[in-house]
């Protein structure tokens, strides 16, 4: 398959990634300021960066020391190109050393929340912010002398040069991480760079995205046809809605009902989504096929492979029928996917760094599917996708749906997947979701996987009798992008209602437990 994306990139701020854990967060923060941003690897030649015609460049932090052998470097040319540059942490130190400043490895380290002393409160970056403000530090080296022509604007008790500015050359830098929430005025500092330092306007909106993509999709598809595999999740639903708005009846969606969805979700796709978009939908009932393929299998990785393999086979059969039915002069040539920007980055396509994981949208379909890809959400983060979906008129139940794994409930059953176990888990999951909604916690929780420990039995007492039932695990987590996550501190009364209802209403469950592990070390899903 080939990926085509003919839309010209909007005026962009490039975030140069030096291996920072926060590179995606920086890009998100720029977009929150309504300015478009993209991540590029530090290994990209400066000439190639400048060929993108960026309106500004941000240098991320990173785990290296500027003096470490093999540490990422950057050509001085980037600071002489006339493009506004903002260095953060490692990027700040690279700028300092490249332009003649001094960075020392003194052993005076700063990690975590640190008081920043602002000496120039009227500067481009710090105007309107307090002279004393908390920031988030993570460094061993320290800048002791700014490059010639730069004004030192802040320090800490340990670092004499914690920020500097050169308005004439539009070069700025801070030793800390303004992108994290622990830097109280960090977003304000970032916006000062974007608006005051770089002269950018906050005019990038989801409306722009929709208009640009509709125009690009129409130009790409022409009078040909496209198909889209609906998973029941937010990403594929919004991608399909956007493409349908662009080409109407030239799009056919395929929904493979593998029997692994949560309660009511298949019906929601079949009725609510079609009603909201008017899309042509082909539903394939493959529940028996998936259950037969999964019979006797408990290994989580094997379950994932089986579900992925069977999905592809069913989808291929469905697409073959759609292709056969298509008019000869309007062939099916395009496949719509709900690939998001983090998918691209994590799969090595956005930063040039190591491949973190093989993503189901980026690398999950077979190479011999002869389609060109339409990926209208490829430049967006999840929260931006939700905003696009809302603007397209999708129901809130779809737009605000919590992230759900492609293999569905198949990997939320620890043990063999059977119809009885799926029905049991569906009921427990529905109760948890009902109570979270009733408590108004849907927006506070990134997602709440409900897990059935099918291979575990625990002793209980129900109805004055001894029981030997399954435990159910609640896994409420809070996150911005799923790269890291923490367990959500839910009100005890909500947890109590969920536990009471599940043990009273769901057959063969006599215990509910709470998973209080962060990511890392744990993952969000159990399998």
XYZ file of C-alpha atoms in Angstrom:
527
model
C 0.000 0.000 0.000
C 1.132 3.513 -0.627
C 0.312 6.494 1.546
C -0.793 9.642 -0.183
C -1.354 12.943 1.554
C -1.497 15.721 -0.996
C -2.457 18.483 1.416
C 0.212 21.117 1.819
C 1.325 21.457 5.431
C 0.113 24.651 7.089
C 2.605 27.177 8.418
C 4.435 25.021 10.930
C 6.535 25.250 14.048
C 9.090 22.435 13.952
C 9.831 20.658 17.232
C 13.302 19.122 16.919
C 13.361 15.952 19.012
C 16.638 15.180 20.834
C 15.215 12.043 22.419
C 13.024 13.902 24.878
C 10.208 12.116 26.657
C 8.266 15.374 26.273
C 8.648 16.022 22.505
C 5.027 15.093 21.803
C 3.914 17.225 24.718
C 5.751 20.261 23.315
C 3.989 19.796 19.972
C 0.649 19.502 21.766
C 1.290 22.654 23.782
C 2.082 24.599 20.612
C -1.178 23.408 19.089
C -3.048 24.368 22.246
C -1.808 27.871 21.450
C -3.595 27.412 18.069
C -0.373 27.230 16.103
C 0.377 24.164 13.971
C 3.424 22.076 14.955
C 5.281 19.001 13.721
C 8.014 16.853 15.277
C 11.224 16.188 13.325
C 14.265 14.140 14.383
C 17.495 15.848 15.438
C 19.203 13.682 12.801
C 17.405 15.542 10.018
C 19.870 17.827 8.178
C 19.313 21.499 8.934
C 18.925 22.222 5.217
C 16.029 19.756 5.127
C 14.427 21.401 8.170
C 14.716 24.833 6.589
C 13.335 23.503 3.303
C 10.067 22.948 5.168
C 9.899 26.735 5.531
C 9.152 26.657 9.278
C 7.817 29.790 10.914
C 9.688 28.911 14.112
C 11.791 26.088 15.544
C 11.748 24.625 19.056
C 14.658 22.507 20.303
C 13.469 19.873 22.781
C 15.192 18.527 25.845
C 16.976 15.187 25.848
C 18.760 12.703 28.111
C 22.301 13.456 26.877
C 25.010 15.841 28.015
C 26.216 18.240 25.327
C 29.765 17.017 26.068
C 28.915 13.326 25.923
C 30.500 11.334 23.103
C 27.903 10.668 20.429
C 25.427 13.164 21.908
C 23.003 14.705 19.382
C 24.334 17.890 17.802
C 22.906 20.608 15.585
C 24.510 22.679 12.857
C 25.077 26.318 13.816
C 23.406 27.228 10.514
C 20.005 26.797 12.163
C 20.661 29.839 14.362
C 21.780 31.966 11.415
C 18.845 31.292 9.079
C 16.634 34.084 10.391
C 14.064 31.629 11.766
C 13.023 32.240 15.416
C 14.392 29.473 17.655
C 13.435 28.494 21.215
C 15.729 26.046 23.065
C 14.483 24.043 26.046
C 16.756 22.184 28.486
C 19.182 20.222 26.236
C 18.158 22.416 23.304
C 19.006 25.483 25.403
C 22.466 24.110 26.162
C 23.079 23.247 22.489
C 22.212 26.801 21.538
C 24.513 28.182 24.239
C 27.526 26.104 23.190
C 26.952 26.548 19.442
C 26.901 30.336 19.775
C 29.909 30.702 22.088
C 28.354 30.492 25.532
C 29.643 28.285 28.340
C 28.017 25.109 29.621
C 29.735 23.414 32.559
C 29.407 19.945 33.962
C 29.684 21.099 37.566
C 27.822 18.219 39.164
C 25.280 20.714 40.496
C 22.144 18.927 39.352
C 18.538 20.102 39.463
C 15.641 17.681 39.146
C 11.971 18.392 39.696
C 10.229 21.493 40.967
C 12.692 24.401 41.283
C 12.244 28.127 42.093
C 13.158 30.348 39.118
C 14.362 33.910 39.738
C 13.372 36.170 36.822
C 15.684 39.184 36.554
C 14.041 40.741 33.462
C 10.283 40.615 34.023
C 9.713 42.901 31.029
C 11.507 40.588 28.583
C 9.856 38.968 25.555
C 9.428 35.623 27.303
C 8.698 36.689 30.875
C 6.580 39.837 30.594
C 3.533 39.560 32.814
C 4.867 36.637 34.830
C 6.114 36.731 38.458
C 9.719 37.439 39.399
C 9.653 34.160 41.375
C 7.968 31.176 39.769
C 8.190 27.376 40.058
C 9.589 25.489 37.061
C 10.401 21.854 36.270
C 14.121 21.135 35.944
C 15.895 17.979 34.766
C 19.590 18.547 34.060
C 23.164 17.897 35.184
C 25.080 20.415 33.061
C 24.521 24.133 33.622
C 25.016 27.293 31.555
C 27.409 29.671 33.322
C 27.828 32.270 30.567
C 25.422 33.347 27.835
C 26.608 33.802 24.225
C 27.575 37.312 23.135
C 24.546 39.451 22.297
C 22.206 37.547 24.627
C 20.547 38.985 27.733
C 20.336 36.720 30.784
C 16.728 36.903 31.962
C 16.519 34.290 34.737
C 18.560 32.156 37.126
C 18.146 29.639 39.933
C 20.049 29.106 43.166
C 22.263 26.641 41.267
C 22.270 27.877 37.652
C 23.449 31.434 36.900
C 21.978 31.372 33.380
C 18.582 29.647 33.436
C 17.163 31.699 30.551
C 18.480 34.054 27.897
C 17.076 36.080 25.000
C 18.319 37.774 21.845
C 15.451 39.783 20.369
C 17.512 41.009 17.427
C 18.157 37.469 16.166
C 14.902 36.080 17.628
C 16.750 33.411 19.602
C 15.458 32.373 23.033
C 16.183 29.642 25.538
C 15.302 28.300 28.989
C 17.036 25.612 31.020
C 13.758 24.136 32.268
C 10.695 22.416 30.742
C 7.949 25.002 30.135
C 5.788 22.371 28.443
C 5.021 20.401 31.627
C 2.249 21.495 33.977
C 4.661 21.719 36.925
C 6.137 24.841 35.292
C 3.287 27.063 36.456
C 3.669 29.768 33.797
C 5.138 27.490 31.141
C 2.312 27.775 28.615
C 2.414 31.557 28.930
C 6.179 31.560 28.279
C 5.706 29.303 25.239
C 2.962 31.532 23.866
C 5.152 34.593 24.392
C 7.772 32.970 22.179
C 5.210 32.058 19.528
C 3.299 35.345 19.462
C 5.880 37.939 20.551
C 9.197 36.321 19.633
C 8.183 34.620 16.387
C 5.279 36.901 15.480
C 2.847 34.043 14.850
C -0.919 34.343 15.032
C -3.199 31.856 16.851
C -5.275 30.959 13.806
C -4.919 27.181 13.433
C -8.294 25.559 14.231
C -10.160 22.305 13.689
C -12.211 24.207 11.088
C -9.005 24.738 9.112
C -8.259 21.011 9.361
C -11.676 20.022 8.023
C -11.541 22.467 5.115
C -7.983 21.479 4.151
C -8.682 17.753 4.310
C -11.956 17.925 2.375
C -10.185 19.771 -0.421
C -7.236 17.352 -0.353
C -9.425 14.211 -0.280
C -11.530 15.386 -3.211
C -8.396 16.149 -5.234
C -6.900 12.771 -4.325
C -9.941 10.560 -4.954
C -11.551 12.280 -7.921
C -14.432 10.088 -9.131
C -13.003 6.841 -7.766
C -14.233 5.055 -4.632
C -12.880 4.383 -1.144
C -13.532 1.937 1.681
C -12.997 2.336 5.422
C -12.836 -0.248 8.177
C -14.853 0.980 11.170
C -13.640 -0.335 14.519
C -16.252 1.347 16.702
C -13.608 3.714 18.091
C -13.228 7.473 17.818
C -10.400 7.528 15.274
C -11.962 5.426 12.517
C -15.365 7.061 13.078
C -14.005 10.594 12.683
C -11.834 9.614 9.699
C -14.848 8.035 7.997
C -17.081 11.030 8.754
C -14.501 13.427 7.333
C -14.014 11.405 4.139
C -17.774 10.939 3.746
C -18.240 14.706 3.984
C -15.682 15.066 1.187
C -16.828 12.358 -1.276
C -20.257 11.225 -0.045
C -21.541 7.991 -1.593
C -18.114 7.229 -3.067
C -17.192 5.891 0.412
C -18.336 2.540 1.791
C -17.578 1.609 5.392
C -17.075 -1.941 6.617
C -17.801 -2.917 10.199
C -16.555 -6.354 11.224
C -18.622 -7.544 14.186
C -16.125 -9.869 15.853
C -18.168 -10.211 19.026
C -15.435 -8.591 21.139
C -17.024 -5.144 21.552
C -18.517 -3.714 24.710
C -22.250 -3.777 25.387
C -24.243 -1.633 22.951
C -21.291 -0.505 20.841
C -22.093 -2.532 17.733
C -25.644 -1.196 17.740
C -24.283 2.311 18.181
C -22.125 1.973 15.071
C -24.946 0.448 13.028
C -27.556 3.053 14.005
C -26.173 6.272 15.523
C -23.117 6.618 13.287
C -25.073 5.960 10.098
C -27.815 8.374 11.196
C -25.275 11.128 11.932
C -23.231 10.752 8.742
C -25.413 9.065 6.145
C -22.503 6.784 5.305
C -22.996 3.505 3.423
C -22.232 0.721 5.897
C -21.566 -2.966 5.259
C -21.799 -5.034 8.462
C -20.151 -8.462 8.567
C -21.243 -10.781 11.382
C -18.100 -12.793 12.148
C -18.655 -13.596 15.825
C -18.653 -17.369 15.423
C -15.533 -17.250 13.259
C -13.552 -15.316 15.877
C -14.722 -17.478 18.791
C -13.740 -20.629 16.901
C -10.282 -19.206 16.095
C -9.719 -18.171 19.734
C -10.887 -21.448 21.289
C -8.325 -22.872 23.705
C -5.948 -19.881 23.409
C -4.834 -18.066 26.579
C -1.536 -16.426 25.571
C -2.195 -12.693 25.105
C 0.177 -12.186 22.186
C -1.270 -15.200 20.393
C -4.780 -13.828 20.942
C -3.737 -10.497 19.418
C -2.268 -12.240 16.375
C -5.353 -14.386 15.857
C -7.730 -11.434 16.163
C -5.607 -9.356 13.788
C -5.312 -12.195 11.274
C -9.024 -13.002 11.282
C -9.958 -9.332 11.024
C -7.773 -8.953 7.935
C -9.268 -12.052 6.302
C -12.840 -10.919 6.946
C -12.056 -7.387 5.819
C -10.388 -8.663 2.634
C -13.477 -10.712 1.820
C -15.738 -7.708 2.406
C -13.588 -5.374 0.325
C -13.479 -7.921 -2.502
C -17.293 -7.915 -2.584
C -17.372 -4.091 -2.600
C -14.780 -3.940 -5.388
C -16.723 -6.490 -7.448
C -19.932 -4.469 -7.083
C -18.290 -1.133 -7.982
C -18.870 0.380 -11.454
C -15.998 -0.240 -13.850
C -15.458 3.470 -14.423
C -15.444 4.241 -10.679
C -13.110 1.596 -9.171
C -12.297 1.231 -5.491
C -8.715 2.460 -5.162
C -8.479 3.989 -1.692
C -8.473 2.742 1.900
C -9.310 5.140 4.744
C -7.450 4.690 8.040
C -7.757 6.546 11.341
C -4.004 6.919 11.827
C -3.161 9.649 14.355
C 0.020 11.670 14.781
C 1.179 9.714 17.886
C 0.723 6.492 15.853
C 3.117 7.864 13.242
C 5.632 9.075 15.826
C 5.588 5.843 17.867
C 6.043 3.748 14.742
C 9.193 5.640 13.810
C 7.566 7.719 11.096
C 7.519 11.021 12.912
C 10.807 11.360 14.732
C 13.271 9.019 13.119
C 13.859 7.460 16.539
C 13.549 3.813 17.509
C 10.281 2.093 16.723
C 8.422 1.942 20.053
C 5.655 -0.309 18.805
C 4.113 -1.587 15.608
C 0.838 0.251 15.498
C -2.302 -1.389 14.166
C -3.047 1.521 11.806
C 0.486 2.131 10.587
C 1.727 -1.409 10.156
C -1.184 -3.766 10.783
C -2.574 -4.417 7.312
C -0.933 -6.720 4.744
C 1.375 -5.215 2.156
C -0.473 -6.860 -0.731
C -3.703 -4.915 -0.170
C -3.636 -2.891 -3.369
C -4.937 0.429 -2.089
C -3.673 3.937 -1.699
C -4.159 5.243 1.824
C -6.276 8.190 2.882
C -5.224 9.219 6.400
C -7.040 12.493 7.122
C -6.145 12.467 10.853
C -2.456 11.679 10.392
C -1.374 15.093 11.715
C -3.719 15.205 14.722
C -3.583 14.273 18.397
C -6.513 12.480 20.043
C -8.048 15.592 21.626
C -7.930 17.344 18.243
C -9.655 14.348 16.634
C -12.469 14.633 19.174
C -12.871 18.329 18.332
C -13.021 17.545 14.611
C -15.632 14.848 15.287
C -17.782 17.241 17.308
C -17.569 19.853 14.540
C -18.638 17.215 12.007
C -21.754 16.548 14.096
C -20.949 13.081 15.425
C -22.853 12.029 18.584
C -21.053 12.755 21.853
C -21.248 9.051 22.732
C -18.918 8.368 19.806
C -16.735 11.489 19.995
C -16.051 11.145 23.731
C -15.685 7.374 23.757
C -12.750 6.206 25.835
C -9.810 4.629 23.968
C -10.483 0.962 23.300
C -7.932 -1.614 22.066
C -8.272 -3.004 18.553
C -8.534 -6.621 19.814
C -11.412 -5.490 22.042
C -12.485 -7.502 25.062
C -10.358 -10.373 23.802
C -7.372 -8.896 25.635
C -9.381 -7.866 28.697
C -10.047 -11.493 29.498
C -6.986 -13.016 31.167
C -7.376 -16.551 29.911
C -9.306 -18.250 27.131
C -11.970 -16.189 25.335
C -15.418 -17.817 25.318
C -18.909 -16.473 24.652
C -19.882 -16.943 28.315
C -16.826 -15.015 29.528
C -17.410 -12.241 26.991
C -21.036 -11.871 28.105
C -19.934 -11.758 31.743
C -17.285 -9.100 31.079
C -19.675 -7.052 28.930
C -22.123 -6.805 31.827
C -19.425 -5.820 34.347
C -17.973 -3.260 31.944
C -21.416 -1.764 31.255
C -22.039 -1.309 34.987
C -18.691 0.439 35.475
C -19.342 2.767 32.532
C -22.876 3.562 33.714
C -21.674 4.527 37.182
C -18.762 6.619 35.886
C -21.164 8.515 33.627
C -23.684 8.999 36.448
C -20.900 10.394 38.652
C -19.797 12.828 35.912
C -16.331 11.259 35.711
C -16.217 10.429 31.987
C -14.033 13.424 31.122
C -11.776 13.017 34.191
C -10.744 9.463 33.341
C -8.693 8.735 30.201
C -10.089 5.210 30.172
C -11.175 2.531 32.581
C -10.423 -0.977 31.336
C -12.497 -3.600 33.134
C -10.598 -6.892 33.217
C -11.882 -10.407 33.871
C -9.387 -12.741 35.536
C -10.922 -15.798 33.909
C -8.171 -18.164 34.998
C -8.439 -17.075 38.636
C -11.058 -18.120 41.176
C -11.500 -16.640 44.628
C -13.589 -17.714 47.608
C -16.552 -15.543 48.519
C -19.825 -15.546 50.468
C -23.065 -14.738 48.661
C -26.576 -15.550 49.883
C -25.242 -17.228 53.055
C -23.350 -19.658 50.888
C -19.758 -20.185 49.875
C -18.932 -19.149 46.308
C -15.967 -19.739 44.072
C -16.092 -16.927 41.508
C -13.961 -14.760 39.257
C -12.378 -11.441 40.267
C -13.018 -8.323 38.173
C -10.273 -5.669 37.997
C -11.018 -1.949 37.589
C -8.180 -0.055 35.909
C -9.088 3.685 35.858
C -6.216 5.755 34.473
C -5.538 9.403 33.695
C -3.276 10.390 30.823
C -2.821 12.978 28.100
C -1.509 10.740 25.329
C -1.186 7.197 26.796
C 2.634 7.411 26.695
C 2.551 7.711 30.493
C -0.405 7.294 32.820
C -1.362 7.296 36.481
C -4.241 5.548 38.193
C -7.202 7.829 38.778
C -8.108 8.621 42.381
C -11.822 7.914 42.102
C -14.283 8.752 44.908
C -14.755 5.829 47.259
C -18.543 5.990 47.011
C -18.365 5.530 43.221
C -16.012 2.564 43.612
C -18.352 1.098 46.219
C -21.393 1.386 43.927
C -19.534 -0.242 41.032
C -18.309 -3.086 43.249
C -21.717 -3.694 44.826
C -23.554 -3.696 41.515
C -21.064 -5.990 39.773
C -21.015 -8.576 42.564
C -24.823 -8.435 42.862
C -25.744 -8.345 39.179
C -23.031 -10.267 37.321
C -23.112 -14.023 37.553
C -19.924 -15.827 38.708
C -18.204 -12.667 39.983
C -17.670 -12.393 43.738
C -14.786 -9.929 44.009
C -13.880 -6.512 42.530
C -10.323 -5.170 42.872
C -8.690 -1.857 41.955
C -5.427 -1.606 39.972
C -3.332 1.255 41.415
C -0.252 0.888 39.185
C 1.108 3.804 37.130
C 2.577 3.535 33.606
C 5.456 2.847 33.800
C 5.983 0.281 35.279
C 2.607 -1.179 34.303
C 0.847 -0.806 30.958
C -2.728 0.473 30.683
C -4.076 -2.829 29.378
C -3.348 -6.064 31.253
C -2.586 -8.022 28.075
